[in-house]
Short mmCIF file of C-alpha atoms in Angstrom, two decimals:
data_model
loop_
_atom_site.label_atom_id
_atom_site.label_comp_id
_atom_site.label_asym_id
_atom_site.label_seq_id
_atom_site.Cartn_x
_atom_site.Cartn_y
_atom_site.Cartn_z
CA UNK A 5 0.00 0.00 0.00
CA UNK A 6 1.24 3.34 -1.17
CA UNK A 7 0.11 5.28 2.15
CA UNK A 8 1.84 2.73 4.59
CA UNK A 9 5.07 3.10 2.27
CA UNK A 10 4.71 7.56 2.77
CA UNK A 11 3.81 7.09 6.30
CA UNK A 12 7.00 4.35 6.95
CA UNK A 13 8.90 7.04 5.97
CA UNK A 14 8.00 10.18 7.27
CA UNK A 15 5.78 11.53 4.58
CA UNK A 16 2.72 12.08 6.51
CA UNK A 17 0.79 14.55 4.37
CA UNK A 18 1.25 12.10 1.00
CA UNK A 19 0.02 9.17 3.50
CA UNK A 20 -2.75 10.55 3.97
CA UNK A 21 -3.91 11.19 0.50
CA UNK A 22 -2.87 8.07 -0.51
CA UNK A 23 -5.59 6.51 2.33
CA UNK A 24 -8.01 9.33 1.12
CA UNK A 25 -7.63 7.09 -2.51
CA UNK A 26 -7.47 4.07 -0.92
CA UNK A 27 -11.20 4.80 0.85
CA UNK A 28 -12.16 5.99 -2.58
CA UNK A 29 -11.36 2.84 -4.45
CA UNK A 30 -13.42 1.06 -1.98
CA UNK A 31 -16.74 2.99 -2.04
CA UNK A 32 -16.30 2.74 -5.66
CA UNK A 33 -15.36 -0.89 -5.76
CA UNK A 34 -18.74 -1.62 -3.25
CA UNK A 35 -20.88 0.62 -5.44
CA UNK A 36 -21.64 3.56 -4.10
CA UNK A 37 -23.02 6.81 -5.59
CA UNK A 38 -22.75 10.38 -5.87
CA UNK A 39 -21.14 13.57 -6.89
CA UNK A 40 -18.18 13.71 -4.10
CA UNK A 41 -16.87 11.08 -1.97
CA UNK A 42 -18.92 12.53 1.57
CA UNK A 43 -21.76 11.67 -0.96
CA UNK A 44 -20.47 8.29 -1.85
CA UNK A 45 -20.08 6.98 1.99
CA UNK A 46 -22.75 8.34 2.86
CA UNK A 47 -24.83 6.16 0.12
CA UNK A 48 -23.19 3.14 1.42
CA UNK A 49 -25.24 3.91 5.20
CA UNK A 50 -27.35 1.81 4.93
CA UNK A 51 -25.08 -1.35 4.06
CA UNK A 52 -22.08 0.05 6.06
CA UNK A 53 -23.69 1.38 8.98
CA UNK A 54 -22.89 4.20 11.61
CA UNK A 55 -19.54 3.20 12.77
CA UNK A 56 -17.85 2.34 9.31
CA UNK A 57 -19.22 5.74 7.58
CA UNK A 58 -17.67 7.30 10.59
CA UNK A 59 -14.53 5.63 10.00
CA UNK A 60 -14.48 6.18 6.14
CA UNK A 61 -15.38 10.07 6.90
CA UNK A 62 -12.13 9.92 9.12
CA UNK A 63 -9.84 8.96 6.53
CA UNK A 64 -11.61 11.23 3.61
CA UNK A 65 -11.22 14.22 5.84
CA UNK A 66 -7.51 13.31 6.84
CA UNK A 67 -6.54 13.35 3.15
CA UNK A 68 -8.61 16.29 2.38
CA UNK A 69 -7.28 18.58 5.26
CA UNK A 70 -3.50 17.37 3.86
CA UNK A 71 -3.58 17.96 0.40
CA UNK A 72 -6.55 21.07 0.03
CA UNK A 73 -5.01 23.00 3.35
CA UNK A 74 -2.19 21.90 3.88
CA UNK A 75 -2.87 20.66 7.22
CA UNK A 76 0.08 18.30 9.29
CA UNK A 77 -1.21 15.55 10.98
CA UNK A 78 1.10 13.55 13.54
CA UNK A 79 2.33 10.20 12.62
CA UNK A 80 -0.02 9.08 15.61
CA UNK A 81 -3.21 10.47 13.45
CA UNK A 82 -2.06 9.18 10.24
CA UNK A 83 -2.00 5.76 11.56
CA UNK A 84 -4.94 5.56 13.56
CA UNK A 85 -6.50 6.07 10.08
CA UNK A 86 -3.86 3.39 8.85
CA UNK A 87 -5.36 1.06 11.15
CA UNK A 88 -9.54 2.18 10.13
CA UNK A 89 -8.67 0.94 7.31
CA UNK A 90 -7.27 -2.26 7.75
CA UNK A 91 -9.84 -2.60 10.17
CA UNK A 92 -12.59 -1.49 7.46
CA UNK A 93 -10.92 -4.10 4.98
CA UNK A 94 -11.11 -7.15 7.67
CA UNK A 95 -14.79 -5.99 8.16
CA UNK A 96 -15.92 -5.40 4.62
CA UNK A 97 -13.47 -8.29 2.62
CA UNK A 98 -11.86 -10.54 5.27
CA UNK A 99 -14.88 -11.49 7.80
CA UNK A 100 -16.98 -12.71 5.00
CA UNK A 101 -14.83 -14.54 2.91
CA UNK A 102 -13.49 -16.52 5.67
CA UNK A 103 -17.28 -16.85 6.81
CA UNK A 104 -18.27 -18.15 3.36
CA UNK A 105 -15.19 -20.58 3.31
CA UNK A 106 -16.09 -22.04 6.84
CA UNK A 107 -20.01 -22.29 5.50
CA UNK A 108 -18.76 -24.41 2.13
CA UNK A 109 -16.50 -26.85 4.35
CA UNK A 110 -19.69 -26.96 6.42
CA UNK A 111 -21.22 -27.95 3.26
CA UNK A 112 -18.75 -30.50 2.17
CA UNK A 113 -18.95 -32.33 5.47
CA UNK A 114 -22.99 -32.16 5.43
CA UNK A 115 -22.89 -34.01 2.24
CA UNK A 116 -20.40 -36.24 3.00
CA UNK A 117 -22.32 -37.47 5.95
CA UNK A 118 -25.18 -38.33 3.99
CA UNK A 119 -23.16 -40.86 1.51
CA UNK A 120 -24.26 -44.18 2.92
CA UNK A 121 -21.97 -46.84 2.38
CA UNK A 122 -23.31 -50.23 1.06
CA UNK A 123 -21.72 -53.49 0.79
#
């Protein structure tokens, strides 16, 4: 990730617009809609819910304060908003695929219990 590479060394204003992109790509990639990106998260309220929206508003507002004002954030900000979004991408990628894994091996073993043997 670009953003963990800026922030590893130092650069904490490119880190931060790099996980402003990063929360971009992912309200794009889950289909959200709108003129700006506030409008995009907010579209994905209903699927996301409260806390995540809050989380994806952190990060938008992180990279927007860096790169429109100029603003410094410490290295302790720019990786709380690091970690939202690894957090976010457990939540939104991680969690369910490992979910629908465990229910297919579920599956598998369901089936395989009803095979009946004969002689």
């Amino acid at each position: 990730m670009e953003g963990s590479r800026c922030e590893n060394v130092g650069a904490y204003r490119g880190a931060a617009a790099m996980y402003r992109a990063t929360i971009e790509e992912l309200v794009k990639e889950r289909g959200a809609t709108g003129k700006s990106l506030y409008d995009k998260i907010e579209n994905l309220k209903p699927s996301l819910g409260d806390d995540l929206v809050t989380d994806l508003h952190e990060a938008r507002m992180l990279g927007n304060d860096s790169v429109h004002d100029g603003l410094l954030y410490s290295a302790e900000e720019v990786g709380d908003v690091a970690e939202l979004i690894i957090e976010m991408t457990e939540i939104l990628y991680v969690q369910p695929a490992r979910k629908a894994k465990m229910r297919q091996e579920r599956q598998k073993r369901r089936a395989a219990a009803k095979v009946v043997t004969t002689p």
